[in-house]
Short mmCIF file of C-alpha atoms and ligand atoms in Angstrom, two decimals:
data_model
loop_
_atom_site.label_atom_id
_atom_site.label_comp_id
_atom_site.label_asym_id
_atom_site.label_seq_id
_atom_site.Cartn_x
_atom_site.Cartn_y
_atom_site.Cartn_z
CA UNK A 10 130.42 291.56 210.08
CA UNK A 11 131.83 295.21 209.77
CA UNK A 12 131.60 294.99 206.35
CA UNK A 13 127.87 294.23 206.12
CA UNK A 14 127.15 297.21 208.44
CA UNK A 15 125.58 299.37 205.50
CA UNK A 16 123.87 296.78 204.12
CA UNK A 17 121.69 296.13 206.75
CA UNK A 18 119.49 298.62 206.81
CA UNK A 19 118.57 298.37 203.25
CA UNK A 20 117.95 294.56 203.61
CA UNK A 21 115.78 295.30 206.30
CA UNK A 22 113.80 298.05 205.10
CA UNK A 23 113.50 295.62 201.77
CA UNK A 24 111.92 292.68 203.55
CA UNK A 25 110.24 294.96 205.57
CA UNK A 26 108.39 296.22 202.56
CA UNK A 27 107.88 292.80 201.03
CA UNK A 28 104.55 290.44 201.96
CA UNK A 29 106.44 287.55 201.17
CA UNK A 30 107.66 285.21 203.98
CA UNK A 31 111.16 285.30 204.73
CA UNK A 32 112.74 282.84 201.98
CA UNK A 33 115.56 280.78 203.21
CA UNK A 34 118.39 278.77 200.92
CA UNK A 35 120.36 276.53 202.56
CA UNK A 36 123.58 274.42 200.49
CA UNK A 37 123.46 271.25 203.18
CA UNK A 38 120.94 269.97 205.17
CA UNK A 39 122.38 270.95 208.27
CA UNK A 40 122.07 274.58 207.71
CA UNK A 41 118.53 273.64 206.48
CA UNK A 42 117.88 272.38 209.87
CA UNK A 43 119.28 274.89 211.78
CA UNK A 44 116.97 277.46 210.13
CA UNK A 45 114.00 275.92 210.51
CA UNK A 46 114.72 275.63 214.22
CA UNK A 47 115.78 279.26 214.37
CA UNK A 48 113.45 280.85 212.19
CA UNK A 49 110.25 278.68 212.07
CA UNK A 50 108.03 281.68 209.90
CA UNK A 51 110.66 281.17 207.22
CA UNK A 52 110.27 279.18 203.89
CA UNK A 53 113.36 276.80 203.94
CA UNK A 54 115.09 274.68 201.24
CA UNK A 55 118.06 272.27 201.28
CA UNK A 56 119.57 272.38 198.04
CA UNK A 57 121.59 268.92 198.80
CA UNK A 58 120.24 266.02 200.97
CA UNK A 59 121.68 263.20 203.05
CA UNK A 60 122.38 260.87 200.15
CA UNK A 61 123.90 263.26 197.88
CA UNK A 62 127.71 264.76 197.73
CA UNK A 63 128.05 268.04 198.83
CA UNK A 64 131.25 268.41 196.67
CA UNK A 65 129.61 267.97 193.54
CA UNK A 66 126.04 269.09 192.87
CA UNK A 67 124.41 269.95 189.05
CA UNK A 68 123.81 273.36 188.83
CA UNK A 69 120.06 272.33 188.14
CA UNK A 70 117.92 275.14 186.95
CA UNK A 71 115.27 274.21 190.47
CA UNK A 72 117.84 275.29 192.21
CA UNK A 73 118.91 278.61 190.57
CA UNK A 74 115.21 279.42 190.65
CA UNK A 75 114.99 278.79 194.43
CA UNK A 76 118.24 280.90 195.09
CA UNK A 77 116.97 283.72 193.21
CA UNK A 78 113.81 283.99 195.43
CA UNK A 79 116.06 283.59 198.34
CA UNK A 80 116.57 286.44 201.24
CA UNK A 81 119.40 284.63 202.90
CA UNK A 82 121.56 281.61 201.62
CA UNK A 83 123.05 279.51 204.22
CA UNK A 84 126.50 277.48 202.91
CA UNK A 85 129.36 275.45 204.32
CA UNK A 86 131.96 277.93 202.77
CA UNK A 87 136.13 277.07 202.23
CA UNK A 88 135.52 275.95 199.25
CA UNK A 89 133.30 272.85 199.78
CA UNK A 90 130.72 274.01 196.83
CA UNK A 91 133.24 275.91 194.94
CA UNK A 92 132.72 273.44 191.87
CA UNK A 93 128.78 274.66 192.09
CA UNK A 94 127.46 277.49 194.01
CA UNK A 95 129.32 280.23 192.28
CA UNK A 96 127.29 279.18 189.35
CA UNK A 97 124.01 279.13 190.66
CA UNK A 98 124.47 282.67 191.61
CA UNK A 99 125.76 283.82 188.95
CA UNK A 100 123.10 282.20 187.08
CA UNK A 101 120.40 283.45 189.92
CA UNK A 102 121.37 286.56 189.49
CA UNK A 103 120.17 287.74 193.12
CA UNK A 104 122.16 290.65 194.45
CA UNK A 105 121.36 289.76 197.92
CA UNK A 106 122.97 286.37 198.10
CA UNK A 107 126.04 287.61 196.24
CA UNK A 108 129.57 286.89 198.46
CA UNK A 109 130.34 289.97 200.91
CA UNK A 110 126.42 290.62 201.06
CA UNK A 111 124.21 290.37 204.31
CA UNK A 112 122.06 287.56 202.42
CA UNK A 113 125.06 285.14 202.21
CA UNK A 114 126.28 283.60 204.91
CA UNK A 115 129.35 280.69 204.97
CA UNK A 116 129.38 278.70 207.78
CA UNK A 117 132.96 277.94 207.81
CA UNK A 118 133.95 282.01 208.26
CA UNK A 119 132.20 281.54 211.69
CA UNK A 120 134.76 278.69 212.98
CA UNK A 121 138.48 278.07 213.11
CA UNK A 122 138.76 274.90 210.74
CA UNK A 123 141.31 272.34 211.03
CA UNK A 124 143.90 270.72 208.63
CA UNK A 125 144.45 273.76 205.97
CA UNK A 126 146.10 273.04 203.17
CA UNK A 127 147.69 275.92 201.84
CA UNK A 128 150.07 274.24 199.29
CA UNK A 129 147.25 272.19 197.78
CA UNK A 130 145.76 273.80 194.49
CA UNK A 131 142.55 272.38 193.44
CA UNK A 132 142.73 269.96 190.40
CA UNK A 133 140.12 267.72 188.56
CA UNK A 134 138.73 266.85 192.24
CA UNK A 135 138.39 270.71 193.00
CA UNK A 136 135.66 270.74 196.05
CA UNK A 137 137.14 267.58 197.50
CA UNK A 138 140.53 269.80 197.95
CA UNK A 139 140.44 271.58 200.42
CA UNK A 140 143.15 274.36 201.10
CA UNK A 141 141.65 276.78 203.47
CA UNK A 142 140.89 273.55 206.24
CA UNK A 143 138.35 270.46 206.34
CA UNK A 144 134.71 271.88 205.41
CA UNK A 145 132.75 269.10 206.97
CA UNK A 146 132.81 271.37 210.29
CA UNK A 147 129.48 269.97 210.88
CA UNK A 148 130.33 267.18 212.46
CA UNK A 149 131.80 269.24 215.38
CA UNK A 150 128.86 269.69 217.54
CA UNK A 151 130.66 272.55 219.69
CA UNK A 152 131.61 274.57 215.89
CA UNK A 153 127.53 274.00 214.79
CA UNK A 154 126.34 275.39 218.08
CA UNK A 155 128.55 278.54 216.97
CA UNK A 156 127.05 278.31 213.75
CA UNK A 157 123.30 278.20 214.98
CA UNK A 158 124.61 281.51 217.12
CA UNK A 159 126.00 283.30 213.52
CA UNK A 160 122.67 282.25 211.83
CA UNK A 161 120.29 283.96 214.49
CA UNK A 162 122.25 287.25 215.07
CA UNK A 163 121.89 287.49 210.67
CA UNK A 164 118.46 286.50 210.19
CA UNK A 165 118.11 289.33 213.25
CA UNK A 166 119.33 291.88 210.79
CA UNK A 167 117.65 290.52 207.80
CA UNK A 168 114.57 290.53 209.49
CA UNK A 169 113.77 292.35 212.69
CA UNK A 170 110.74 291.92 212.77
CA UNK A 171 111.10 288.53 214.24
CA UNK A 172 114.69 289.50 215.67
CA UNK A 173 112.98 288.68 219.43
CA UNK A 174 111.74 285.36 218.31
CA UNK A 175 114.67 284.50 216.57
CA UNK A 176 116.72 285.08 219.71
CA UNK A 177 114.79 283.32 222.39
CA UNK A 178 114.62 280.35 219.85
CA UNK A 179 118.32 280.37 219.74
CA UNK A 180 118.61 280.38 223.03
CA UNK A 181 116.22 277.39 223.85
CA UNK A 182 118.55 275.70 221.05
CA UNK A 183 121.55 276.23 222.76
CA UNK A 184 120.50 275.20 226.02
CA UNK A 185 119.50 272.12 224.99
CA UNK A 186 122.20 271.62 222.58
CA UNK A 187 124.82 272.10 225.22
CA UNK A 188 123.17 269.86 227.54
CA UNK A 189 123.21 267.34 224.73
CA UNK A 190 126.72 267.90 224.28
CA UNK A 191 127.57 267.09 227.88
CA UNK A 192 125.37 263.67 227.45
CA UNK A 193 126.91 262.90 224.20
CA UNK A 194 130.72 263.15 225.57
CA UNK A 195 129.59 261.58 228.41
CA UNK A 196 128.47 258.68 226.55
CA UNK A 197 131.03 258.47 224.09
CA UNK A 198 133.95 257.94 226.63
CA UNK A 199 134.82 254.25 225.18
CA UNK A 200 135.17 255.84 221.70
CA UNK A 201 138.50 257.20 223.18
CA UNK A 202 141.25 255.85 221.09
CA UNK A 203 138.69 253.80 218.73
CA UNK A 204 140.69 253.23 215.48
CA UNK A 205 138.72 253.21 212.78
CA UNK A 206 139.96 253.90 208.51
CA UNK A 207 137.86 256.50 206.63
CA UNK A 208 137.03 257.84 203.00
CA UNK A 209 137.87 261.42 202.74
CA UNK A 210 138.48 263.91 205.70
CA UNK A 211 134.46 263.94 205.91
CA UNK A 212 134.56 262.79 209.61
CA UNK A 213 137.61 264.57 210.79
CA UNK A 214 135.64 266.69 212.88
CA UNK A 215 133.73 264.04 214.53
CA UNK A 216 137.44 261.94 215.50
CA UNK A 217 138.82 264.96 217.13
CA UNK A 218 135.89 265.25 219.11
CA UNK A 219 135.15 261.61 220.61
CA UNK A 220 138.78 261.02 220.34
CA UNK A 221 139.04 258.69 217.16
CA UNK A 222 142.04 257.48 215.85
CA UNK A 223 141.36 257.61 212.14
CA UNK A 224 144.50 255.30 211.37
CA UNK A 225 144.05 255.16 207.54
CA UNK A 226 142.10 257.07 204.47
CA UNK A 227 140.97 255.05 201.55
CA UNK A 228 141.71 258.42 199.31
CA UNK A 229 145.16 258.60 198.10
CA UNK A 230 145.39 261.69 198.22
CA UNK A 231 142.59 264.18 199.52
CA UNK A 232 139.57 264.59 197.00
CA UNK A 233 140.95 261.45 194.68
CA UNK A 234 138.88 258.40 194.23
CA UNK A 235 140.34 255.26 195.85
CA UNK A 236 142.86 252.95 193.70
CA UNK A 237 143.04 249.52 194.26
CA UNK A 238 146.96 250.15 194.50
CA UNK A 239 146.49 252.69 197.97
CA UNK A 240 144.19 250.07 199.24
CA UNK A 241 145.91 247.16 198.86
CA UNK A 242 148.94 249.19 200.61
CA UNK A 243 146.21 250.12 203.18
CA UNK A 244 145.49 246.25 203.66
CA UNK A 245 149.20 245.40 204.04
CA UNK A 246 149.72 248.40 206.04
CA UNK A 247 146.28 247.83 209.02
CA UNK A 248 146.33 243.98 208.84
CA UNK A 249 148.48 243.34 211.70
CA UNK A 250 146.74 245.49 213.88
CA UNK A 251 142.98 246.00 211.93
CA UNK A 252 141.17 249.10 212.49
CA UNK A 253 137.69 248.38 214.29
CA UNK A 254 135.97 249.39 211.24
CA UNK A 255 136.18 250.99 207.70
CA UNK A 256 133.42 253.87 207.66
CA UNK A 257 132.03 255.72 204.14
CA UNK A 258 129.67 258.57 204.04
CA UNK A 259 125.92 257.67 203.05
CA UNK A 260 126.91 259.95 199.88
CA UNK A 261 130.01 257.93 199.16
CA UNK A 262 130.34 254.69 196.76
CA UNK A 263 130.54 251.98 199.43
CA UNK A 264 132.54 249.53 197.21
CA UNK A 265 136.15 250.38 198.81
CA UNK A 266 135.35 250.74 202.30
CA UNK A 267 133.74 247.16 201.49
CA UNK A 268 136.30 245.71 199.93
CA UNK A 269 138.91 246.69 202.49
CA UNK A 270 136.62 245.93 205.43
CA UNK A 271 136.12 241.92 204.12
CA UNK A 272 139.83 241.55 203.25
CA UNK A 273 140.47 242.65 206.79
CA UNK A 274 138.24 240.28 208.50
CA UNK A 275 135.78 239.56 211.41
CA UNK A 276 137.49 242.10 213.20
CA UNK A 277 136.82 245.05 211.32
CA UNK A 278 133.10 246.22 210.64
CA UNK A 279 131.89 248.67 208.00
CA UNK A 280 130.00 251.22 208.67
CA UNK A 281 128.13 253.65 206.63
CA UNK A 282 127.62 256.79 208.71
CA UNK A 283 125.77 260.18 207.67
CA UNK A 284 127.50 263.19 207.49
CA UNK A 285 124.11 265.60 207.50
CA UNK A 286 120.72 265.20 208.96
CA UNK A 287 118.44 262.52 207.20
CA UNK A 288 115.39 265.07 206.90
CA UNK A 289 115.68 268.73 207.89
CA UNK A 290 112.04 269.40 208.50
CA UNK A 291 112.05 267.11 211.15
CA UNK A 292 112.39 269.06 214.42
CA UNK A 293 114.54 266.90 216.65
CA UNK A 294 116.88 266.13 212.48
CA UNK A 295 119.88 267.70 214.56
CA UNK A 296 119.80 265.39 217.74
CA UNK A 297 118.78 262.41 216.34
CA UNK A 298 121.75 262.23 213.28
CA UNK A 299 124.07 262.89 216.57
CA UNK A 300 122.24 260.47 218.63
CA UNK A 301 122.58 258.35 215.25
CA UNK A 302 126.73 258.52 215.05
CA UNK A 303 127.23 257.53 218.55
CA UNK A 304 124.83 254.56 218.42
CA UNK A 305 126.84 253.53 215.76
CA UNK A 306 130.44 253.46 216.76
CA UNK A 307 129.19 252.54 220.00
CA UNK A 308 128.20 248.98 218.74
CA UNK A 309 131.61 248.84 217.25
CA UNK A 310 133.78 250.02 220.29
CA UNK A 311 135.54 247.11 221.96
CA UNK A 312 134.08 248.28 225.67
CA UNK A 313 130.88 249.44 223.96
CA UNK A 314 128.10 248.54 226.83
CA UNK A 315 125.88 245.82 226.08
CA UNK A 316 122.93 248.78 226.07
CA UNK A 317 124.42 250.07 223.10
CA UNK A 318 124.73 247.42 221.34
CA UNK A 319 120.99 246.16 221.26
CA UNK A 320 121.43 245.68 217.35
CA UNK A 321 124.52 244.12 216.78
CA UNK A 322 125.11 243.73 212.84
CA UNK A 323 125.53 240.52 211.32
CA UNK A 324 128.53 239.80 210.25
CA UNK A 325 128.74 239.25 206.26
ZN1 ZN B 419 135.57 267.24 201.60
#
């Protein structure tokens, strides 16, 4: 932050001086969300939604247009849109949203991350590689709520005016949010030791939370596209002892995590989990995706109580 210290001043007397309503930018959903809880005045826009990869977005000309109106831009970080953003503000040409400025802030500077990968050096997958530590922090309830804390104390500088509002809202969040934490880990105590094979690091967060054992991952090797070779060896490898299910992203190509889920049998389910909110204007978007993960591997745990399991899938 010590580094923005000059900067904020001028930012402030700038929107200060502007009629326009605070103008908002976000890379992910999440970060969408977030806003609009924080900052409810503010015009926000997702550039990515639920269904689409975060790794690998077009550079579209809507969305260089909406970053150059933006005041603050709101992004994962550690490299998760390095195959995109830099682009789009280059091309937006917006000094405020430039790195190192008070209008850009990366979510993933405001958290320790896990799993860095210092030797790896991004390839054709760059964006899916991930040296500086898993990206998809947002699946760690505990490293959003710090988020949600970094976003309110910037859009306090960037715009005082509503720096009171702004804090009391973050505040109600994170009273709430904690007490959903509590709830949540409460609930999720037969997840413990749940072993489950995954697509991509995307839920890494998530396992180390609830206590996952992610026993397999249908990439080869991080950010490349499954081979039928890996899975068959991933096949060969679980089928003694199955994983409870095979879970893909909503963004992700389902065919692998279905093909390795039927060769496996009754005993393994497939499950196609988000890994951001389903709509960020909705209020409660935050809580009920969370609410939404836990139903899920719920109905798959083997102690899962029969109250979570009110919808059990049918099997294919
Ligand atoms: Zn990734």
């Amino acid at each position: 932050m010590k580094r923005l210290r000059p900067l904020i001043a001028a930012a402030a007397l700038c929107l200060a001086g502007s009629a326009q309503a605070l103008t908002i930018f976000a890379c992910e959903p999440e970060w969408a969300a977030l806003a609009r809880t924080l900052a409810p005045h503010a015009q926000v826009r997702s550039a990515t939604h639920a269904r689409q990869d975060p790794h690998h977005i077009e550079a579209r000309p809507s969305l260089i247009a909406a970053l150059r109106r933006a005041d603050l831009a709101i992004c994962t970080g550690a490299a998760l849109e390095s195959g995109w953003l830099p682009m789009l503000q280059q091309r937006a040409g917006n000094a405020k949203v430039q790195d190192g400025e008070l209008g850009m802030l990366y979510a993933a500077d405001e958290v320790s991350l896990i799993d860095p990968q210092p030797h790896a050096t991004p390839g054709p997958f760059a964006g899916d590689v991930h040296p500086e530590g898993n990206p998809h922090l947002q699946l760690d309830p505990h490293r959003l709520r710090s988020v949600a804390q970094a976003i309110a104390a910037r859009l306090g500088h960037i715009d005082p005016g509503h720096r009171d509002d702004i804090q009391r809202r973050w505040q109600a969040f994170d009273a709430d949010w904690q007490q959903r934490i509590r709830a949540w880990e409460e609930r999720a105590r037969p997840l413990r030791g749940l072993r489950v094979a995954t697509q991509h690091s995307t839920f890494d967060y998530l396992w180390r939370w609830l206590g996952v054992d992610n026993v397999a991952d249908l990439e080869p090797q991080p950010g490349m596209p499954p081979t039928p070779g890996h899975l068959q060896g991933l096949l060969n490898r679980t089928r003694a002892q199955p994983p409870r299910a095979v879970v893909a992203a909503t963004y992700q190509d389902p065919q692998s995590a279905q093909w390795l889920a039927s060769q496996l049998g009754s005993a393994t389910r497939l499950l196609h989990l988000p890994a951001t909110v389903a709509d960020d204007a909705n209020a409660s978007a935050l809580a009920t995706w969370f609410d939404s993960l836990l139903n899920a591997l719920l109905a798959v745990a083997p102690a899962a109580p029969s109250a979570q399991a009110q919808t059990p899938p049918t099997q294919p």
